[in-house]
Amino acid sequence: MSNHGRVGFHRPPPADVSDDSASDSDNEDLMRETRTSTDIRQLDRKILETEEEAEELLTNKEKDRRLQGLFARKDGPSSGVKLTKRERRRYQREAQRKGKKHPKEEEESELMYDMEEGHKDSSDSAASSDIDRLRLKELPQPVQGRSSRLWKLTAIHIVIVIAFVGLLLGAYKASRTHKSEVRPQSDTLTNGSSIFAPTTILISLDGFRADFLHRNITPSLSAFVQTGVSPEYMSPSFPSVTFPNHFTLVTGLYPEAHGVVGNSFWDPELKEDFFYTDPARSMQPKWWNGEPIWVTAEEQDVRAAIHMWPGSEAHIGIEPTFVDKYKGHELLANKVDRILGLLDLPGPFDKGASSDAPRPQLIAAYVPDVDRDGHLYGPNSTEIRSTISSVDTMLGQLFSGLEQRNLTDIVNIVIVSDHGMATTSTSRLVQLDDIIDMSVIERTDGWPLYGLRPKDESDIEPLYNKLKQEAASMSGFDVYLRDRDMPERYHFSQNDRIAPLWVIPWTGWAIVVKEEFNVEEAKKSGQVYHPRGVHGYDHEHPLMRAIFVARGPAFPHTPGSKVDVFQNIEVYNLVCDSVGVVPKPNNGTLRLPLKPIGLHDFMPPSDMPEDMPEDPPSSESSDQPTSIAQTTASNGTSTEVVETTSLLTQVSRPMIIATDAPVPTRPVIHDDVSQEDEDNNGKDTNLWWDWVMGKLDGAKDWATGLYDTVSDKISGAATESGNNE
């Protein structure tokens, strides 16, 4: 037993691996010879117990290591090193050699320490040193792998965070950019009794020429200019006639883009004619290819009310909340009552607001009076001065109504016109059938300019050459082919509804055919050409200039501010911005806020030419006012009549645009005084009847309002009584 004990605690000097193996073999032989069977069984039992405990410890340790590896990096240099089967056997042999001297608890403690720490001191044995060397060789690989995985995971998380932050910044920047481009007016305002979302009134004065503001007959509109912002004038679009330009005003599109290329035209695809005087045909959505502002507004939950605006009855997309059908001679006072009545409706923030008929944020109203009387009597007649004054009175009543409601600084007002007007004369007519054979022409489009569609397309070139030759030798017109030399600034070529060949009169001239007006016979008899006023010429000619004046919270500029001249394709964007809606793509580029270039001096424009001279009164029309051969110029506070001179010596040959004559397709010619008197009598009768109907409509509205009020009170009283019970 003493020998066994010596063997168990023998510690040989350090040696290489081969010596250690030989020593182990000798010790094992000696131990087998000196042990009894009982010792061997006890030793075997201890070995089995030791193996089971070691296996259990290894299993638990491996589980702990894996769990720790998921959440934290271990501090020990040997973490993650797994013992091989050979190493475990060597540990067991060492435990056997120590078993005689050390108690079981110390043996288990040493074994657990070796398992936990993965090494023993190098002085213990050569086997321990060998294990240390093996572990040191294996150690960097798993540690380096965990570090690499950790950095990969960290890098992935960093990339994800950077990408997410980038998306957030991109979305924020895009939203800021969008807002800066649109710049909508979105703040609500109150007049003390009601809350108003951004609200704009758009009023079109058909045929109101820009220089009409300088005739000392528009005190209300002139005062409005002094408190608002405006250019010196606004240019219409080509052709400068009512229907194309009114649709341009509310779409921001050139006529070639929105498809209403004239007051009358032929569509070769539909094989149908468009006549602006025939609502059954013209008020169909197939003719109107742009999206008007009332559709844009309604799609974005901004309610719209449209009063007689050309095209508003065509059922284009979403219907506006309110639509008033066209009435040719509606009293101006009724228009004021209608607009103010719409503003008096409860808004969405008010008690009693109706979801079916709420207060609109966009009100667009059309006033045809100046255009109508300009055609009948001419732009320099006494009658047109009276009409302009009446329209100005209407505007004054509207401004007063807004002031009474404390809405002057709450509601935006934008006043525009669609074109100007020029005086006609029998001496400025071109007899078209004296130049070309009209029998080869299948149809003509427009007026006063002529779009020609020959029966045979092969005749287009010969007709063009003939007309071009005559235009070079005589005054009054120019000739263009749609697909060859139509001026680019007209934007009048990219649509099949535009005829292939055009005869365009100079400003103040007109194209006629003999079946409508025989020029030679009229000159002999002294017959006066009608209409007395015409538009539809070159949209950049001074006599075709329109107006744009705006005031309100969307136009926070110094009173009387002046901006650069612009074309009417810009109006759509500006009105959209004023009520906070996003406009559809269009040809305009101007956005709010406007950028003034100074203040108006309120003097007549220096480049404004005098109007064309009119025909002298003839014996057959002696009751025509003599003032139509004159123009009125302002001089301080007084008004003097100045003789005019012909524009032919002052203005270069202009490009022309269509016009809207007060007749289906061509102007009505008044052959005698009795016919004109009859027209005037009919007009007076219509005015009286419209006045009566207007009063009846007003009484109906009053009765309806009274009924609704009484019904609400009765309903409220019944509800209160029920609650008390």
XYZ file of C-alpha atoms in Angstrom:
725
model
C 0.000 0.000 0.000
C 2.915 2.234 0.699
C 4.188 1.707 -2.805
C 0.757 2.540 -4.191
C 0.745 5.643 -2.178
C 4.089 6.693 -3.479
C 3.022 6.048 -6.975
C -0.134 8.071 -6.509
C 1.763 11.154 -5.429
C 4.764 10.752 -7.673
C 5.601 13.907 -9.561
C 8.244 13.247 -12.172
C 10.498 16.027 -13.358
C 9.458 17.850 -16.490
C 10.027 15.809 -19.622
C 8.871 15.643 -23.225
C 5.760 13.866 -24.298
C 7.424 10.463 -24.927
C 8.916 10.264 -21.409
C 5.575 11.139 -19.908
C 3.889 8.324 -21.818
C 6.469 5.752 -20.644
C 6.166 6.857 -17.022
C 2.381 6.573 -17.173
C 2.642 3.015 -18.521
C 5.066 1.896 -15.751
C 2.896 3.414 -13.041
C -0.193 1.681 -14.347
C 1.566 -1.747 -14.373
C 2.818 -1.274 -10.835
C -0.643 -0.199 -9.599
C -2.290 -3.273 -11.131
C 0.194 -5.605 -9.429
C -0.209 -4.140 -5.906
C -4.034 -3.677 -5.888
C -6.559 -6.163 -4.553
C -9.826 -6.963 -6.281
C -11.703 -4.830 -3.793
C -9.457 -1.853 -4.518
C -9.923 -2.359 -8.195
C -13.740 -2.442 -7.887
C -13.705 0.695 -5.726
C -11.407 2.372 -8.182
C -13.625 1.372 -11.097
C -16.660 2.736 -9.290
C -14.853 6.006 -8.654
C -13.792 6.178 -12.266
C -17.386 5.675 -13.430
C -18.668 8.287 -10.993
C -15.948 10.655 -12.061
C -16.807 10.174 -15.739
C -20.504 10.777 -15.088
C -19.795 13.903 -13.075
C -17.359 15.158 -15.676
C -19.860 14.514 -18.456
C -22.588 16.330 -16.552
C -20.292 19.239 -15.808
C -19.218 19.415 -19.448
C -22.825 19.386 -20.627
C -23.895 22.132 -18.214
C -20.809 24.152 -18.984
C -21.454 23.953 -22.728
C -25.044 25.135 -22.242
C -23.903 28.051 -20.090
C -21.239 28.975 -22.622
C -23.734 29.041 -25.488
C -26.195 31.162 -23.539
C -23.480 33.587 -22.533
C -22.202 33.736 -26.106
C -25.603 34.975 -27.276
C -25.622 38.029 -25.006
C -22.095 38.867 -23.886
C -18.458 38.237 -24.623
C -16.695 36.120 -21.981
C -13.788 37.520 -20.002
C -11.800 34.302 -19.736
C -9.141 33.742 -22.376
C -10.153 30.124 -22.820
C -13.915 30.557 -23.128
C -15.374 28.482 -25.880
C -12.550 25.830 -25.833
C -13.957 22.309 -25.817
C -12.056 19.367 -24.228
C -11.328 16.403 -26.448
C -11.903 12.801 -25.424
C -8.176 12.214 -25.072
C -7.837 15.186 -22.734
C -10.667 13.927 -20.528
C -8.896 10.539 -20.188
C -5.682 12.225 -19.091
C -7.626 14.189 -16.483
C -9.087 10.935 -15.243
C -5.651 9.268 -14.946
C -4.384 12.212 -12.933
C -7.396 11.946 -10.669
C -6.637 8.277 -10.112
C -3.044 9.032 -9.137
C -4.237 11.680 -6.677
C -7.043 9.585 -5.268
C -5.052 8.037 -2.383
C -3.850 11.313 -0.909
C -6.725 13.757 -1.577
C -10.325 13.340 -0.499
C -13.093 13.008 -3.045
C -14.240 16.602 -2.547
C -10.813 17.948 -3.441
C -10.662 15.702 -6.508
C -14.028 16.901 -7.753
C -13.035 20.477 -7.054
C -9.833 20.129 -9.069
C -11.706 18.474 -11.910
C -14.351 21.188 -11.959
C -11.675 23.858 -11.923
C -9.958 22.222 -14.862
C -13.283 21.974 -16.685
C -14.272 25.591 -15.935
C -10.919 27.235 -16.588
C -9.721 24.944 -19.364
C -6.093 24.652 -18.090
C -3.798 23.759 -15.142
C -0.623 25.306 -13.944
C 2.376 24.277 -16.091
C 4.217 22.992 -13.034
C 1.635 20.302 -12.285
C 2.570 17.860 -14.991
C 3.797 17.464 -18.527
C 0.300 16.410 -19.557
C -1.096 19.715 -18.339
C 1.491 21.610 -20.369
C 0.605 19.645 -23.445
C -3.067 20.445 -22.988
C -2.229 24.130 -22.550
C -0.284 24.163 -25.797
C -3.121 22.467 -27.637
C -5.650 24.923 -26.247
C -3.540 27.932 -27.043
C -3.310 26.702 -30.617
C -7.085 26.323 -30.837
C -8.044 29.392 -28.808
C -7.813 32.229 -31.428
C -10.091 30.524 -33.939
C -13.386 30.519 -32.018
C -12.700 33.918 -30.415
C -11.936 35.438 -33.786
C -15.091 33.878 -35.226
C -17.330 35.396 -32.546
C -15.681 38.786 -32.980
C -16.192 38.628 -36.719
C -19.841 37.684 -36.318
C -20.320 40.466 -33.791
C -18.857 43.065 -36.135
C -20.948 41.763 -39.011
C -24.120 42.041 -36.944
C -23.089 45.510 -35.792
C -22.387 46.600 -39.377
C -25.758 45.278 -40.548
C -27.549 47.159 -37.788
C -25.631 50.333 -38.598
C -26.549 50.046 -42.291
C -30.220 49.487 -41.409
C -30.240 52.501 -39.088
C -28.529 54.702 -41.690
C -30.968 53.589 -44.398
C -33.955 54.248 -42.153
C -32.671 57.683 -41.180
C -32.009 58.399 -44.856
C -35.573 57.474 -45.774
C -36.924 59.702 -43.037
C -34.775 62.616 -44.163
C -35.750 62.041 -47.794
C -39.451 61.969 -46.975
C -39.111 65.088 -44.852
C -37.204 66.921 -47.560
C -39.706 65.855 -50.217
C -42.605 67.073 -48.112
C -40.860 70.376 -47.465
C -40.080 70.772 -51.160
C -43.668 69.981 -52.128
C -45.004 72.506 -49.647
C -42.589 75.174 -50.817
C -43.675 74.605 -54.431
C -47.407 74.610 -53.794
C -47.484 77.116 -50.932
C -51.208 76.667 -50.208
C -53.179 79.004 -48.007
C -54.411 76.661 -45.289
C -55.061 78.879 -42.267
C -58.617 79.518 -41.176
C -59.776 83.043 -40.430
C -62.785 84.456 -38.637
C -64.868 87.551 -39.199
C -66.091 87.446 -35.608
C -69.183 85.372 -36.247
C -67.984 82.537 -38.477
C -64.796 80.619 -39.218
C -63.669 80.747 -42.843
C -61.388 78.268 -44.530
C -59.368 79.814 -47.400
C -62.003 81.306 -49.718
C -61.609 82.927 -53.144
C -64.069 84.724 -55.421
C -63.036 84.633 -59.099
C -64.936 87.096 -61.317
C -64.547 87.290 -65.094
C -65.578 90.475 -66.890
C -65.930 89.279 -70.478
C -64.486 91.735 -73.015
C -63.127 94.195 -70.420
C -60.111 95.725 -72.145
C -57.189 96.727 -69.940
C -57.329 100.432 -70.808
C -60.993 100.652 -69.748
C -59.555 101.187 -66.255
C -58.176 104.556 -67.395
C -61.421 106.140 -68.593
C -62.458 107.612 -65.234
C -65.667 105.568 -65.227
C -64.587 102.737 -62.900
C -64.166 104.214 -59.385
C -64.785 100.912 -57.594
C -62.461 98.816 -59.753
C -59.789 101.525 -59.781
C -59.893 101.684 -55.975
C -59.618 97.907 -55.901
C -56.447 98.122 -58.012
C -55.018 100.621 -55.521
C -55.575 98.193 -52.623
C -54.549 94.992 -54.403
C -51.841 93.587 -56.631
C -51.895 93.436 -60.428
C -49.810 93.562 -63.599
C -50.215 96.451 -66.013
C -52.292 94.030 -68.064
C -52.729 90.297 -68.634
C -52.331 88.670 -72.051
C -55.071 86.329 -73.277
C -54.334 83.099 -75.124
C -54.707 82.405 -78.816
C -57.349 82.414 -80.144
C -58.529 85.244 -77.905
C -62.217 84.380 -77.890
C -64.525 83.691 -74.978
C -64.819 79.921 -74.733
C -61.159 78.982 -75.302
C -59.918 81.661 -72.909
C -62.412 80.979 -70.150
C -61.423 77.327 -70.177
C -57.757 78.342 -70.167
C -58.396 80.530 -67.108
C -59.706 77.547 -65.122
C -57.322 74.843 -66.422
C -54.007 76.611 -66.990
C -53.822 74.971 -70.437
C -53.399 76.490 -73.879
C -56.468 75.984 -76.088
C -54.541 73.511 -78.244
C -54.067 71.438 -75.068
C -57.585 71.545 -73.598
C -59.280 71.119 -76.966
C -61.658 74.088 -77.040
C -59.779 75.722 -79.905
C -62.471 78.222 -80.852
C -66.048 79.290 -80.378
C -66.826 77.025 -83.315
C -64.751 74.238 -84.849
C -64.878 70.785 -86.444
C -63.563 67.632 -84.799
C -62.368 65.221 -87.540
C -62.277 62.278 -85.137
C -65.756 62.796 -83.696
C -66.942 64.088 -87.078
C -69.005 66.697 -85.281
C -69.184 70.485 -85.105
C -68.813 72.474 -81.896
C -71.009 75.578 -81.680
C -70.753 77.629 -78.499
C -74.285 78.951 -79.040
C -75.765 75.433 -79.076
C -75.635 74.093 -75.480
C -77.112 70.743 -76.536
C -73.905 70.108 -78.453
C -71.281 72.252 -76.757
C -72.145 71.259 -73.172
C -70.949 67.682 -73.573
C -67.797 66.520 -71.758
C -66.230 65.085 -74.924
C -65.286 68.584 -76.064
C -63.577 69.648 -72.819
C -60.283 67.797 -72.374
C -58.798 69.643 -69.400
C -59.698 69.486 -65.716
C -61.330 72.754 -64.600
C -60.558 74.205 -61.212
C -63.946 73.287 -59.742
C -63.163 69.602 -60.353
C -59.671 70.018 -58.883
C -61.194 71.662 -55.809
C -64.032 69.178 -55.294
C -61.641 66.219 -55.575
C -59.700 67.710 -52.654
C -62.813 68.372 -50.541
C -62.932 72.093 -51.337
C -66.503 73.001 -52.254
C -67.085 75.105 -55.376
C -69.921 77.308 -56.635
C -69.897 78.205 -60.345
C -72.117 80.990 -61.650
C -72.647 80.897 -65.432
C -68.966 80.175 -66.233
C -68.535 78.884 -69.815
C -68.172 75.104 -69.675
C -69.505 74.672 -66.135
C -72.627 72.896 -67.422
C -70.663 70.294 -69.411
C -70.600 67.680 -66.607
C -66.812 67.381 -66.581
C -65.753 64.951 -63.875
C -67.052 65.748 -60.392
C -69.919 68.217 -60.431
C -69.402 71.417 -58.428
C -71.535 71.746 -55.309
C -73.402 74.707 -56.847
C -73.933 75.363 -60.576
C -75.913 78.301 -61.974
C -76.971 77.958 -65.604
C -76.229 80.680 -68.117
C -78.696 83.567 -68.427
C -77.796 86.073 -71.100
C -79.414 89.130 -69.505
C -79.340 88.415 -65.800
C -79.379 91.596 -63.736
C -76.016 92.528 -62.282
C -77.580 93.047 -58.858
C -78.678 89.402 -58.865
C -75.082 88.327 -59.288
C -74.080 90.280 -56.197
C -76.925 88.761 -54.190
C -75.953 85.296 -55.352
C -72.291 85.647 -54.350
C -73.061 87.181 -50.956
C -75.763 84.585 -50.353
C -73.231 81.811 -50.874
C -70.884 83.454 -48.375
C -73.721 83.699 -45.844
C -74.158 79.924 -45.781
C -72.866 78.161 -42.640
C -69.339 76.888 -43.059
C -68.027 73.477 -41.996
C -67.027 74.886 -38.580
C -70.377 76.583 -37.963
C -73.456 75.291 -36.198
C -76.153 74.197 -38.618
C -73.754 73.581 -41.512
C -75.207 71.422 -44.268
C -73.182 68.568 -45.696
C -75.149 68.794 -48.955
C -74.879 72.559 -49.410
C -72.034 73.951 -47.293
C -70.480 77.361 -47.793
C -68.173 77.086 -50.822
C -64.508 78.027 -50.656
C -64.322 78.725 -54.388
C -66.855 80.967 -56.135
C -66.427 81.652 -59.864
C -68.801 84.130 -61.533
C -69.102 85.186 -65.162
C -70.221 88.695 -66.233
C -70.905 88.938 -70.013
C -72.278 92.502 -70.206
C -69.212 94.413 -71.449
C -68.516 91.875 -74.201
C -72.145 91.799 -75.340
C -72.506 95.568 -75.630
C -68.997 95.922 -77.024
C -70.051 93.762 -79.972
C -73.321 95.638 -80.428
C -72.094 99.216 -80.136
C -68.298 99.153 -80.297
C -65.677 99.645 -77.565
C -65.798 103.450 -77.750
C -69.551 104.007 -77.831
C -71.650 105.832 -75.270
C -73.473 102.568 -74.638
C -70.309 100.697 -73.688
C -69.311 103.479 -71.294
C -72.659 103.058 -69.585
C -72.218 99.285 -69.441
C -68.718 99.567 -67.987
C -70.051 101.954 -65.361
C -72.859 99.533 -64.471
C -70.418 96.655 -64.060
C -68.246 98.843 -61.850
C -71.296 99.646 -59.712
C -71.920 95.923 -59.339
C -68.355 95.439 -58.101
C -68.817 98.307 -55.660
C -71.906 96.615 -54.246
C -69.968 93.382 -53.840
C -67.078 95.114 -52.062
C -69.569 96.881 -49.789
C -71.301 93.597 -48.967
C -67.983 92.025 -48.037
C -67.113 94.990 -45.842
C -70.459 94.788 -44.040
C -69.722 91.153 -43.262
C -66.190 91.973 -42.116
C -64.819 89.824 -44.950
C -62.620 92.354 -46.752
C -59.465 90.849 -45.255
C -60.880 87.319 -44.976
C -61.917 86.459 -48.542
C -59.674 86.621 -51.616
C -61.071 88.393 -54.683
C -59.555 87.858 -58.128
C -60.988 89.898 -61.013
C -59.979 88.987 -64.563
C -61.115 89.440 -68.144
C -60.665 87.157 -71.120
C -59.708 89.570 -73.899
C -60.104 93.104 -75.194
C -62.091 94.555 -78.084
C -61.377 96.439 -81.340
C -63.583 98.631 -83.496
C -64.661 97.362 -86.929
C -65.302 99.216 -90.160
C -66.649 98.462 -93.614
C -63.374 99.851 -94.941
C -61.450 97.102 -93.129
C -63.032 93.986 -94.598
C -61.491 91.222 -96.720
C -63.872 89.605 -99.223
C -62.563 86.045 -99.086
C -64.485 84.722 -102.089
C -62.829 87.371 -104.275
C -59.495 85.644 -103.564
C -60.233 81.905 -103.610
C -62.951 79.615 -104.926
C -65.098 78.882 -101.884
C -66.711 75.904 -103.630
C -63.618 73.804 -102.865
C -63.969 74.523 -99.140
C -65.940 71.939 -97.192
C -66.184 73.916 -93.923
C -64.767 76.963 -92.152
C -63.858 77.267 -88.455
C -63.707 80.267 -86.176
C -64.416 83.959 -86.549
C -63.212 86.649 -87.286
C -60.268 84.500 -88.357
C -61.032 81.751 -90.862
C -59.857 78.162 -90.582
C -60.264 76.452 -93.947
C -60.860 72.724 -94.470
C -60.892 71.885 -98.202
C -62.953 68.988 -99.512
C -59.771 67.547 -101.002
C -56.610 67.756 -98.902
C -54.562 68.108 -102.070
C -56.055 71.608 -102.449
C -54.441 72.852 -99.229
C -51.110 73.754 -100.814
C -52.576 75.585 -103.880
C -54.960 77.515 -101.631
C -52.113 78.466 -99.310
C -49.952 79.687 -102.191
C -52.799 81.744 -103.671
C -53.696 83.373 -100.340
C -50.042 84.015 -99.519
C -49.570 85.772 -102.849
C -52.627 87.989 -102.321
C -51.592 88.802 -98.727
C -48.295 90.161 -100.005
C -50.044 92.621 -102.327
C -53.038 93.711 -100.261
C -53.727 94.789 -96.687
C -55.726 93.154 -93.971
C -54.672 89.562 -93.344
C -51.938 86.942 -92.973
C -51.935 83.269 -93.981
C -50.530 80.284 -92.100
C -50.420 76.528 -92.412
C -51.026 74.767 -89.108
C -48.194 72.294 -89.620
C -45.666 74.584 -91.280
C -45.460 78.244 -90.313
C -48.022 78.897 -87.578
C -46.268 81.251 -85.103
C -44.906 79.316 -82.148
C -46.136 81.893 -79.648
C -49.721 81.101 -80.640
C -49.469 77.510 -79.340
C -52.019 76.731 -82.011
C -50.882 73.691 -83.967
C -50.884 70.584 -81.744
C -54.500 69.524 -82.171
C -56.469 68.016 -85.063
C -59.392 70.284 -84.194
C -57.305 73.153 -85.583
C -57.944 73.509 -89.318
C -54.927 72.972 -91.611
C -55.106 76.429 -93.268
C -55.803 79.795 -91.594
C -56.608 83.274 -92.847
C -55.995 85.629 -89.922
C -57.113 89.274 -90.199
C -55.164 92.166 -88.762
C -56.526 93.832 -85.643
C -59.698 95.759 -86.496
C -60.181 93.878 -89.757
C -62.623 91.087 -90.564
C -62.936 88.292 -93.134
C -66.327 87.992 -94.846
C -67.981 86.072 -97.668
C -70.561 87.584 -99.978
C -73.493 85.541 -98.735
C -72.998 87.243 -95.360
C -71.814 90.703 -96.332
C -71.089 92.120 -99.772
C -68.307 94.635 -99.213
C -68.602 96.401 -102.565
C -72.351 96.967 -102.246
C -72.017 98.078 -98.619
C -69.468 100.714 -99.534
C -71.709 102.060 -102.280
C -74.751 102.273 -100.039
C -72.914 103.424 -96.924
C -73.988 100.335 -94.999
C -72.316 99.929 -91.605
C -70.681 96.609 -90.800
C -71.836 94.760 -87.698
C -70.749 93.765 -85.126
C -69.284 97.172 -84.266
C -66.686 95.632 -81.975
C -64.653 92.463 -82.532
C -61.925 90.551 -80.723
C -60.053 87.384 -81.629
C -56.931 88.977 -83.035
C -53.271 88.598 -82.101
C -53.372 87.919 -78.366
C -50.333 90.165 -77.850
C -51.871 93.181 -79.571
C -52.531 96.075 -77.132
C -56.248 96.198 -78.001
C -56.622 92.562 -76.925
C -55.134 93.049 -73.456
C -57.088 91.728 -70.472
C -56.917 92.478 -66.727
C -55.913 90.655 -63.539
C -56.389 92.252 -60.116
C -56.269 90.394 -56.780
C -56.648 91.214 -53.095
C -56.954 89.167 -49.914
C -54.997 87.071 -47.417
C -53.408 85.027 -50.215
C -52.047 88.275 -51.695
C -50.376 89.968 -48.692
C -48.669 92.706 -50.652
C -48.331 96.446 -50.296
C -51.513 98.107 -51.625
C -51.138 99.045 -55.260
C -48.336 96.543 -55.888
C -47.319 95.919 -59.474
C -46.100 92.598 -60.878
C -44.701 91.662 -64.262
C -47.124 91.069 -67.118
C -48.147 87.427 -67.525
C -50.460 85.292 -69.679
C -53.776 83.914 -68.485
C -52.441 80.340 -68.326
C -51.090 81.397 -64.892
C -54.471 82.119 -63.287
C -55.333 78.473 -62.570
C -52.248 77.906 -60.410
C -52.731 81.165 -58.513
C -56.359 80.449 -57.645
C -55.518 76.861 -56.650
C -52.822 78.147 -54.309
C -55.198 80.708 -52.819
C -57.634 78.023 -51.606
C -54.990 75.457 -50.708
C -55.539 72.843 -53.413
C -52.838 71.149 -55.470
C -53.209 72.025 -59.177
C -53.093 69.432 -61.920
C -50.212 69.619 -64.448
C -50.689 72.606 -66.733
C -48.862 75.137 -68.895
C -48.559 77.763 -66.171
C -45.470 78.287 -64.007
C -46.381 81.236 -61.768
C -47.172 80.430 -58.116
C -48.007 82.279 -54.941
C -46.711 84.406 -53.401
C -46.467 86.897 -56.248
C -43.293 88.959 -56.481
C -44.046 92.680 -56.931
C -41.654 94.827 -58.944
C -42.879 98.104 -57.479
C -46.055 100.165 -57.193
C -48.472 101.324 -59.879
C -48.352 104.977 -60.903
C -51.970 104.646 -62.099
C -51.236 106.403 -65.375
C -52.439 105.092 -68.750
C -49.854 102.772 -70.350
C -47.494 104.603 -72.649
C -47.632 101.917 -75.354
C -51.423 101.781 -75.525
C -52.430 102.806 -79.088
C -55.634 104.558 -79.918
C -58.455 102.376 -81.139
C -59.296 101.844 -84.762
C -61.543 104.500 -86.354
C -65.145 103.557 -86.956
C -67.315 104.115 -89.957
C -69.043 107.494 -90.014
C -72.787 107.364 -89.314
C -74.784 106.428 -92.389
C -78.246 107.595 -93.387
C -79.628 104.170 -92.544
C -78.211 104.288 -89.027
C -78.448 107.947 -88.111
C -79.492 107.048 -84.598
C -76.118 105.419 -83.922
C -74.139 107.465 -81.400
C -71.489 109.710 -82.946
C -69.098 108.976 -80.125
C -68.266 105.572 -81.544
C -65.880 107.256 -83.950
C -63.949 108.670 -81.034
C -62.010 107.413 -78.045
C -62.032 108.719 -74.516
C -58.787 109.603 -72.794
C -58.353 110.522 -69.165
C -56.826 113.873 -68.260
C -56.732 114.405 -64.528
C -60.266 114.356 -63.200
C -61.902 115.545 -66.370
C -62.725 113.582 -69.487
C -62.166 114.868 -72.980
C -62.981 113.396 -76.352
C -60.014 112.964 -78.646
C -60.118 112.200 -82.351
C -58.480 108.867 -83.170
C -56.050 107.937 -85.888
C -55.753 104.670 -87.692
C -53.592 101.968 -86.210
C -52.560 100.897 -89.663
C -49.718 103.420 -89.651
C -48.678 102.635 -86.067
C -48.915 98.874 -85.545
C -47.191 96.137 -87.520
C -49.279 93.411 -89.071
C -50.614 91.423 -86.122
C -51.384 87.761 -85.697
C -55.040 87.145 -85.112
C -57.307 85.150 -82.876
C -60.893 83.971 -82.947
C -63.810 85.975 -81.605
C -67.149 85.249 -80.097
C -69.762 87.035 -82.154
C -73.285 87.390 -80.731
C -74.564 84.914 -83.336
C -74.359 81.137 -83.901
C -71.370 80.996 -86.270
C -71.112 84.305 -88.089
C -72.018 87.855 -87.068
C -75.574 89.050 -87.576
C -75.726 91.982 -89.977
C -78.262 94.651 -89.162
C -79.559 95.708 -92.560
C -81.730 98.546 -91.339
C -82.617 100.613 -88.310
C -85.909 98.835 -87.699
C -84.109 95.533 -87.177
C -81.768 97.132 -84.638
C -84.677 98.840 -82.881
C -86.432 95.497 -82.736
C -83.347 93.961 -81.159
C -83.210 96.776 -78.598
C -86.904 96.388 -77.801
C -86.401 92.670 -77.360
C -83.472 93.389 -75.090
C -85.563 95.761 -72.953
C -88.342 93.166 -72.710
C -85.866 90.510 -71.705
C -84.336 92.807 -69.085
C -87.773 93.553 -67.595
C -88.695 89.870 -67.553
C -85.332 88.950 -65.992
C -85.927 91.601 -63.327
C -89.349 90.109 -62.526
C -87.965 86.577 -62.424
C -85.086 87.755 -60.262
C -87.505 89.229 -57.752
C -89.554 86.024 -57.768
C -86.412 83.965 -57.204
C -85.468 86.258 -54.345
C -88.906 85.883 -52.780
C -88.672 82.123 -53.177
C -85.289 82.058 -51.465
C -86.623 84.258 -48.651
C -89.652 82.002 -48.145
C -87.464 78.896 -48.174
C -85.145 80.419 -45.613
C -88.068 81.464 -43.416
C -89.550 77.982 -43.615
C -86.240 76.382 -42.688
C -85.826 78.750 -39.738
C -89.322 78.089 -38.407
C -88.891 74.343 -38.904
C -85.615 74.395 -36.996
C -87.208 76.297 -34.118
C -90.182 73.923 -33.949
C -87.864 70.926 -34.104
C -85.660 72.413 -31.396
C -88.628 73.174 -29.162
C -89.976 69.652 -29.589
C -86.598 68.159 -28.737
C -86.271 70.344 -25.644
C -89.794 69.430 -24.520
C -89.006 65.738 -24.951
C -85.851 66.081 -22.909
C -87.713 67.875 -20.109
C -90.287 65.104 -19.961
